[in-house]
Tab-separated table of C-alpha atoms (C1' of nucleotides) in Angstrom:
chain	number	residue	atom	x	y	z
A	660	UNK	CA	0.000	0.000	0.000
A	661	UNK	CA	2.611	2.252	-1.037
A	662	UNK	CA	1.512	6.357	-1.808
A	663	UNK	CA	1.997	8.374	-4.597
A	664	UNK	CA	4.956	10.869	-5.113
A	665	UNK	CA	2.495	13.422	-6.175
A	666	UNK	CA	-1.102	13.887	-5.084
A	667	UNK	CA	-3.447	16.059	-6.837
A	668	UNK	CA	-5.144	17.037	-3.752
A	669	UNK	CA	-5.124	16.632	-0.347
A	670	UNK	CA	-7.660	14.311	-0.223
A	671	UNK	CA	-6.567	11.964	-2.272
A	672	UNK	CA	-3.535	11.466	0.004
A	673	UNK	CA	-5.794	10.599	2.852
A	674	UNK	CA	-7.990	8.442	0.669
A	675	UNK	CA	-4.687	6.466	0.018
A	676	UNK	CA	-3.361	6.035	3.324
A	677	UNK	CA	-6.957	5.044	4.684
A	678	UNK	CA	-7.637	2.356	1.517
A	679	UNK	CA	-7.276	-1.279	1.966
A	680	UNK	CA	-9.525	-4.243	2.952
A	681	UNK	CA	-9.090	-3.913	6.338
A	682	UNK	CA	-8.394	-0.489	7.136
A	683	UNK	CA	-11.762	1.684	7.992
A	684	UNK	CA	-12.953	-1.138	10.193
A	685	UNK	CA	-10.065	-1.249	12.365
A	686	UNK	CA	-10.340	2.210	12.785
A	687	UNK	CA	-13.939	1.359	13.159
A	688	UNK	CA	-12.702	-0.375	16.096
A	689	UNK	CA	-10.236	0.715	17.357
A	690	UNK	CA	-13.214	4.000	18.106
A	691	UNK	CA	-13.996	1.970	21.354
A	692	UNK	CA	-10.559	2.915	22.755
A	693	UNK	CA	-7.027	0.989	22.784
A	694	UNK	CA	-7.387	-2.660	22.538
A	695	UNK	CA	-4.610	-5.498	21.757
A	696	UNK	CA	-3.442	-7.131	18.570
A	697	UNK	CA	-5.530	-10.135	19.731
A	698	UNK	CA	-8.562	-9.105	20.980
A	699	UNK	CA	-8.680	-6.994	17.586
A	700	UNK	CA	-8.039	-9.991	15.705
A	701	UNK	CA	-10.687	-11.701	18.018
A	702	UNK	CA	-13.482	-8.183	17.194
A	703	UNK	CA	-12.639	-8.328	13.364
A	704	UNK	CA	-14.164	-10.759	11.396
A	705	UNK	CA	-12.013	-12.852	9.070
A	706	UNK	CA	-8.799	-10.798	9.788
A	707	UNK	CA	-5.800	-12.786	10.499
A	708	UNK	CA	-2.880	-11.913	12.052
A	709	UNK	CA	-0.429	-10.920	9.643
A	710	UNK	CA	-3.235	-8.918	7.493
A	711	UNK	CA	-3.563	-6.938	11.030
A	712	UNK	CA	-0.278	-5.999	11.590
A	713	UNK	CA	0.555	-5.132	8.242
A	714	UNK	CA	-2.192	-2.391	7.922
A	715	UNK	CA	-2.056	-1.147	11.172
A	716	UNK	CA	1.802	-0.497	10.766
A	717	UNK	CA	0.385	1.410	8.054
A	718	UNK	CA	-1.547	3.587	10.071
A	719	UNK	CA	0.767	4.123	12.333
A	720	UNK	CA	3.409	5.511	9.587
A	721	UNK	CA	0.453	7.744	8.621
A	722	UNK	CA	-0.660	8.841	12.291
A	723	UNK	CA	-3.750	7.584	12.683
A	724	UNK	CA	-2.639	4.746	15.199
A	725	UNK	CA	-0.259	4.638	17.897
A	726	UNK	CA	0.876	2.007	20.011
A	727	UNK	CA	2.019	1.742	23.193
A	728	UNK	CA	4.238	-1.393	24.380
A	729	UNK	CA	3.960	-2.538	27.873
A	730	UNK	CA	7.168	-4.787	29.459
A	731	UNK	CA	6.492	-7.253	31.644
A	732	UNK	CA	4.610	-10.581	31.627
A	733	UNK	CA	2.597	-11.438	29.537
A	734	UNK	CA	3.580	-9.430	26.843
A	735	UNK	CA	1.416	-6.825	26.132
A	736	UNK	CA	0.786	-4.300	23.193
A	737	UNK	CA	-2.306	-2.023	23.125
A	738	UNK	CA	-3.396	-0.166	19.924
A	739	UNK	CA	-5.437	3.002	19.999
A	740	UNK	CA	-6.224	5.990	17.694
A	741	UNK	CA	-4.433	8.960	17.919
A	742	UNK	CA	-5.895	12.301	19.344
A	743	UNK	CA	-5.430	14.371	16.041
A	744	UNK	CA	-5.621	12.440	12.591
A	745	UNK	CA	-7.217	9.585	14.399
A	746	UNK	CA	-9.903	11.229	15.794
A	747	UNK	CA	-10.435	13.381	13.015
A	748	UNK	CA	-10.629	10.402	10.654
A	749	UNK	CA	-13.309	8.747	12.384
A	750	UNK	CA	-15.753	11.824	11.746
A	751	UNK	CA	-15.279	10.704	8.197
A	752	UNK	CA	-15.960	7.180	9.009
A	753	UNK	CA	-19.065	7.880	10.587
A	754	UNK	CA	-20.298	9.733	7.793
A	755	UNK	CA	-19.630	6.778	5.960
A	756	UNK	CA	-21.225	4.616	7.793
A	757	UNK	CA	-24.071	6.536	8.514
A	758	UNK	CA	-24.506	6.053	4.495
A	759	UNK	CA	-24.243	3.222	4.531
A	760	UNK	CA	-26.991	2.578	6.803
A	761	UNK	CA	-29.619	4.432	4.728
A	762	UNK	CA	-28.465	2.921	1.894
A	763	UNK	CA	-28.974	-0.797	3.142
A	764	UNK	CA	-32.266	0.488	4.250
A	765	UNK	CA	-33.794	2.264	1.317
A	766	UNK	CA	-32.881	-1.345	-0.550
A	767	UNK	CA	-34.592	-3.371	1.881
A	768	UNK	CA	-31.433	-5.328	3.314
A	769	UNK	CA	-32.088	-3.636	6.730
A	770	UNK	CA	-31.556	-7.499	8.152
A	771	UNK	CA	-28.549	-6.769	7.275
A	772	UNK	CA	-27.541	-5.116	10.227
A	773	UNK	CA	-27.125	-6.141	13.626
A	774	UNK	CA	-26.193	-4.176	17.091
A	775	UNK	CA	-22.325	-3.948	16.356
A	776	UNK	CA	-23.282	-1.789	13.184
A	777	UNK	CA	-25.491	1.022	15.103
A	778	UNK	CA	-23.179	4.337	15.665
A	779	UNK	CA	-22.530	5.396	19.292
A	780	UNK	CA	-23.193	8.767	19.772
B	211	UNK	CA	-13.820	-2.541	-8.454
B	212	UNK	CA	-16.647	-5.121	-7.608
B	213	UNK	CA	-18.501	-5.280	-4.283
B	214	UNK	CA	-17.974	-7.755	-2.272
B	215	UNK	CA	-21.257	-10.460	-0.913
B	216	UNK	CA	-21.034	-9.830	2.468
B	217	UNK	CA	-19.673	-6.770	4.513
B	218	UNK	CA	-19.082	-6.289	8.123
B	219	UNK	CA	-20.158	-3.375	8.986
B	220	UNK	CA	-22.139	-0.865	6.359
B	221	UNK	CA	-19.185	1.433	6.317
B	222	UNK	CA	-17.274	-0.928	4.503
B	223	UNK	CA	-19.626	-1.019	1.611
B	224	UNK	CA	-19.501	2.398	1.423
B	225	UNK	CA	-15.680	2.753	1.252
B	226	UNK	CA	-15.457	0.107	-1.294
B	227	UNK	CA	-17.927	1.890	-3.082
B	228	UNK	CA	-15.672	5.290	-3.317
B	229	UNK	CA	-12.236	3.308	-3.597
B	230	UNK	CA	-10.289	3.581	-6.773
B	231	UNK	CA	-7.491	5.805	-7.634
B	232	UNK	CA	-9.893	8.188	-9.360
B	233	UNK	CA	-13.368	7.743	-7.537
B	234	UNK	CA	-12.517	10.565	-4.954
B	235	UNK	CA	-11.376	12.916	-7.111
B	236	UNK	CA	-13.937	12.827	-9.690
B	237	UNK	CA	-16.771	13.410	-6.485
B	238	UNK	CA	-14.644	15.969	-5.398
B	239	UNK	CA	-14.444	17.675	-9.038
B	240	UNK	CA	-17.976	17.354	-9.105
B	241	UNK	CA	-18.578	19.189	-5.980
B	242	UNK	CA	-18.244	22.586	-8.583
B	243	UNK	CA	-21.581	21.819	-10.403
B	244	UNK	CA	-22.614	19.543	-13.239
B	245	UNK	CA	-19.909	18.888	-16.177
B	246	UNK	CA	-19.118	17.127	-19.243
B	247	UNK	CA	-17.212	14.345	-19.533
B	248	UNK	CA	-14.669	15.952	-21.601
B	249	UNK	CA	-14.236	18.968	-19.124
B	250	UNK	CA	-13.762	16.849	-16.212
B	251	UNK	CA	-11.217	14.843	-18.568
B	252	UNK	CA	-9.428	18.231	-19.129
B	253	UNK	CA	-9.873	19.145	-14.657
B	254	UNK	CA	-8.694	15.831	-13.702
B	255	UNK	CA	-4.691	15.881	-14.532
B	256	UNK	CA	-3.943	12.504	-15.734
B	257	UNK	CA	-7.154	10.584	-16.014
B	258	UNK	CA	-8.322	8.662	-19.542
B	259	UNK	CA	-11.378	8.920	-20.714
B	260	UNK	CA	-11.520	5.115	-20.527
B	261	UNK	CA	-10.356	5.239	-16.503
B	262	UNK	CA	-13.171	8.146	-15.942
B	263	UNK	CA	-16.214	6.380	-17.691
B	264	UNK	CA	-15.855	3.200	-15.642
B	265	UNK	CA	-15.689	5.152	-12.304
B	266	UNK	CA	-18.167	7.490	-13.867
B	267	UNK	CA	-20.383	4.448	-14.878
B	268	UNK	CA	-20.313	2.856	-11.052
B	269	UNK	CA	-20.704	5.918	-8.815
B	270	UNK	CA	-23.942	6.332	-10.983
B	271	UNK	CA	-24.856	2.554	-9.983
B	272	UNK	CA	-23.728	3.304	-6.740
B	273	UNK	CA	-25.973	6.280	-6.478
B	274	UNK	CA	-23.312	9.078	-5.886
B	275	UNK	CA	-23.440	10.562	-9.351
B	276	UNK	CA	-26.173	10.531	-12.148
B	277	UNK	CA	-26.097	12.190	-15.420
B	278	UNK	CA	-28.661	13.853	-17.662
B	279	UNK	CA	-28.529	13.533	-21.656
B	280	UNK	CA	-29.590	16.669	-23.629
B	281	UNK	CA	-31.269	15.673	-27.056
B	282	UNK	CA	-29.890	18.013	-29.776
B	283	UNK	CA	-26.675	19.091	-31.280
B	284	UNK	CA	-24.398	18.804	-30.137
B	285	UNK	CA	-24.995	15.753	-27.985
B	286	UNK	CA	-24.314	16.763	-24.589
B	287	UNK	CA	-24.611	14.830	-21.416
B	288	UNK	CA	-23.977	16.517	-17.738
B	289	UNK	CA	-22.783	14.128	-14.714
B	290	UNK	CA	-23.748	15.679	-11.501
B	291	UNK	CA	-23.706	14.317	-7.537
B	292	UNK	CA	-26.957	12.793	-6.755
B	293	UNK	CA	-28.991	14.850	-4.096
B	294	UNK	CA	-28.600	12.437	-1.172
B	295	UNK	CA	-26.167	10.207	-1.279
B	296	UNK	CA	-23.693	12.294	-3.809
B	297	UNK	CA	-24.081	15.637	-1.590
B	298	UNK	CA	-23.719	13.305	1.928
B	299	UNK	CA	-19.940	11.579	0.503
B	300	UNK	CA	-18.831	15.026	-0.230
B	301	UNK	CA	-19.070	15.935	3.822
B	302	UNK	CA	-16.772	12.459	4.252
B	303	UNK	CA	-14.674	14.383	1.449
B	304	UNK	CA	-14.172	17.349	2.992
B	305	UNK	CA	-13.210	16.381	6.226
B	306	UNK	CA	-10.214	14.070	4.606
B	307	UNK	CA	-9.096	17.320	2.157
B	308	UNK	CA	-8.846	19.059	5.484
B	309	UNK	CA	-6.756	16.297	7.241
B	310	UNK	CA	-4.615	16.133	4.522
B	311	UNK	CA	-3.922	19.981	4.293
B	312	UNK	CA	-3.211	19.926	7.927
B	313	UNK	CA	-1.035	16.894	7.284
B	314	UNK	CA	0.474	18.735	4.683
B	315	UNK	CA	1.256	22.074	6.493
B	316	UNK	CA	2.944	19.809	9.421
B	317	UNK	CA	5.408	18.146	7.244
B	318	UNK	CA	6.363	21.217	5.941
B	319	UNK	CA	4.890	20.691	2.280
B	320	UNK	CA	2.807	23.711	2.126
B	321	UNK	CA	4.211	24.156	-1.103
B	322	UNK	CA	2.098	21.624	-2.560
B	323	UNK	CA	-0.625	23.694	-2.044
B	324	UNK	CA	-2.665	25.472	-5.042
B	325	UNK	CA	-5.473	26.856	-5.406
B	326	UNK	CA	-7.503	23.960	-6.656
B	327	UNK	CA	-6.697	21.981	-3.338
B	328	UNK	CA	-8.618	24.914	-1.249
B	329	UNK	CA	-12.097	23.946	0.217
B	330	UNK	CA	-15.096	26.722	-1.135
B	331	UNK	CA	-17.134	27.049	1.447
C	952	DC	C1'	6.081	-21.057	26.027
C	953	DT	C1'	3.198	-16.890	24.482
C	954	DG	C1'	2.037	-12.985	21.971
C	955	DG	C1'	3.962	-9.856	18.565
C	956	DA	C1'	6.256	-8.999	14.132
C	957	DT	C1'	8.508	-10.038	9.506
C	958	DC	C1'	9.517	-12.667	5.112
C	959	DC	C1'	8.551	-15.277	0.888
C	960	DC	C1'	5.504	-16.529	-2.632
C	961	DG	C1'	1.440	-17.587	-5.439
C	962	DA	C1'	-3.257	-15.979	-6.540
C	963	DA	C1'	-6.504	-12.322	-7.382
C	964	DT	C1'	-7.530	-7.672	-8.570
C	965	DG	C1'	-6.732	-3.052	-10.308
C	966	DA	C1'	-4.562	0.316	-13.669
C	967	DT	C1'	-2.895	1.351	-18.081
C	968	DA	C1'	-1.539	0.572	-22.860
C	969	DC	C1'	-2.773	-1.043	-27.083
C	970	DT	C1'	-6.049	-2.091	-30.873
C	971	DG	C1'	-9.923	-2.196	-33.871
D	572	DC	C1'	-15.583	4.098	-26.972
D	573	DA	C1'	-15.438	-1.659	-25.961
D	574	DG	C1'	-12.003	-5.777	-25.723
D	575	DT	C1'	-8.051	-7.576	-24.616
D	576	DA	C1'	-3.132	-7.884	-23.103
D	577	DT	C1'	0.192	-6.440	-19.821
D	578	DC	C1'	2.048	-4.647	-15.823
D	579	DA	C1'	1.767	-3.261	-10.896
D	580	DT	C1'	-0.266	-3.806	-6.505
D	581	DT	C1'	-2.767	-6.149	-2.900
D	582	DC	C1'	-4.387	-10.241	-0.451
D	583	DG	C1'	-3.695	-14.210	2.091
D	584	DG	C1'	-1.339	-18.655	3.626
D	585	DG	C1'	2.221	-20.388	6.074
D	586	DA	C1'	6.836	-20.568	7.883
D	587	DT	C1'	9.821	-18.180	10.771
D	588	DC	C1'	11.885	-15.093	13.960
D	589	DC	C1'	12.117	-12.070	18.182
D	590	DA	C1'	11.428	-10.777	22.856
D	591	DG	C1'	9.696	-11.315	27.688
DNA sequence: CTGGATCCCGAATGATACTG
DNA sequence: CAGTATCATTCGGGATCCAG
């Protein structure tokens, strides 16, 4: 998921760096605050590990993500989004989403969707 | 750029919808008013005609964009953003063209800043 | 040993060039 | 403009490695 040398716009830049099968719902996610690399891979259907970690490095480059490693034992890593581009991002998300709703409605596939879909305020 | 059969949450379909290296743009061309194809062929630096009529073609299945055929010479057809769903992406939009100014104006590349990156109001 | 992270490679998909 | 060929990128499996 490599970017461009040259953008024509702004937005196209973030388009790029938030693109990818698994990216917008992990920042979906990850909107219910900081949370391991298992329990995400445990929250996000069909994701495996590897897939995980690969796009969430990617957000991290970017700023949307940060990490923060804990020492001691068990190991333990927790993932959560960042104040600025993170929380920013997720307005755009929710638009999204909130599209996507009506959309499913107005063409009758409102079975579709299930509590872990609704938007908390 | 096809859909996939099942999504997890509805904001996936909707990103999948807009992804593409020339999806976002053309929306955000759009944003200006109804156009012909060849003018947004001229706006949109680098694009084929081939590149913008498949986009073109799904964001009108999608119901982001439809377009209205004038009888008459010469031909003329206008693609414009759909009322609800074309006018509601454009709010995603402009919240990632500010991110990425901001992102922009952090790493120092202000430069690549024109006049055709600003958001009207 | 456990959870986190990286590497290699084939398969699928997207972008672009070429052609009629 | 549609059809096809070609090239680049992404996805996903599985092995492997690293660190407490």
């Amino acid at each position: 998921m490599k970017l461009r040398d040259e953008y024509t716009c702004p937005l196209e830049l973030i388009h790029d760096m938030i693109k990818g099968k698994w990216k917008p719902i992990i920042l979906w996610r990850l909107r219910l605050g900081a949370t391991s690399l298992s329990k995400l891979e445990n929250d996000i259907d069909g994701i495996t590990q590897k897939m995980l970690l690969e796009h969430l490095k990617e957000l991290i480059d970017y700023g949307f993500v940060d990490k923060k490693t804990f020492s001691g034992y068990p190991l333990h890593v927790e993932y959560f989004l960042t104040e600025d581009m993170g929380n920013q991002i997720l307005e755009a998300l929710r638009i999204m989403q909130h599209i996507g709703i009506e959309y499913l409605r107005k063409n009758g596939m409102e079975n579709e969707l299930t509590e872990k879909h609704v938007i908390p305020d």
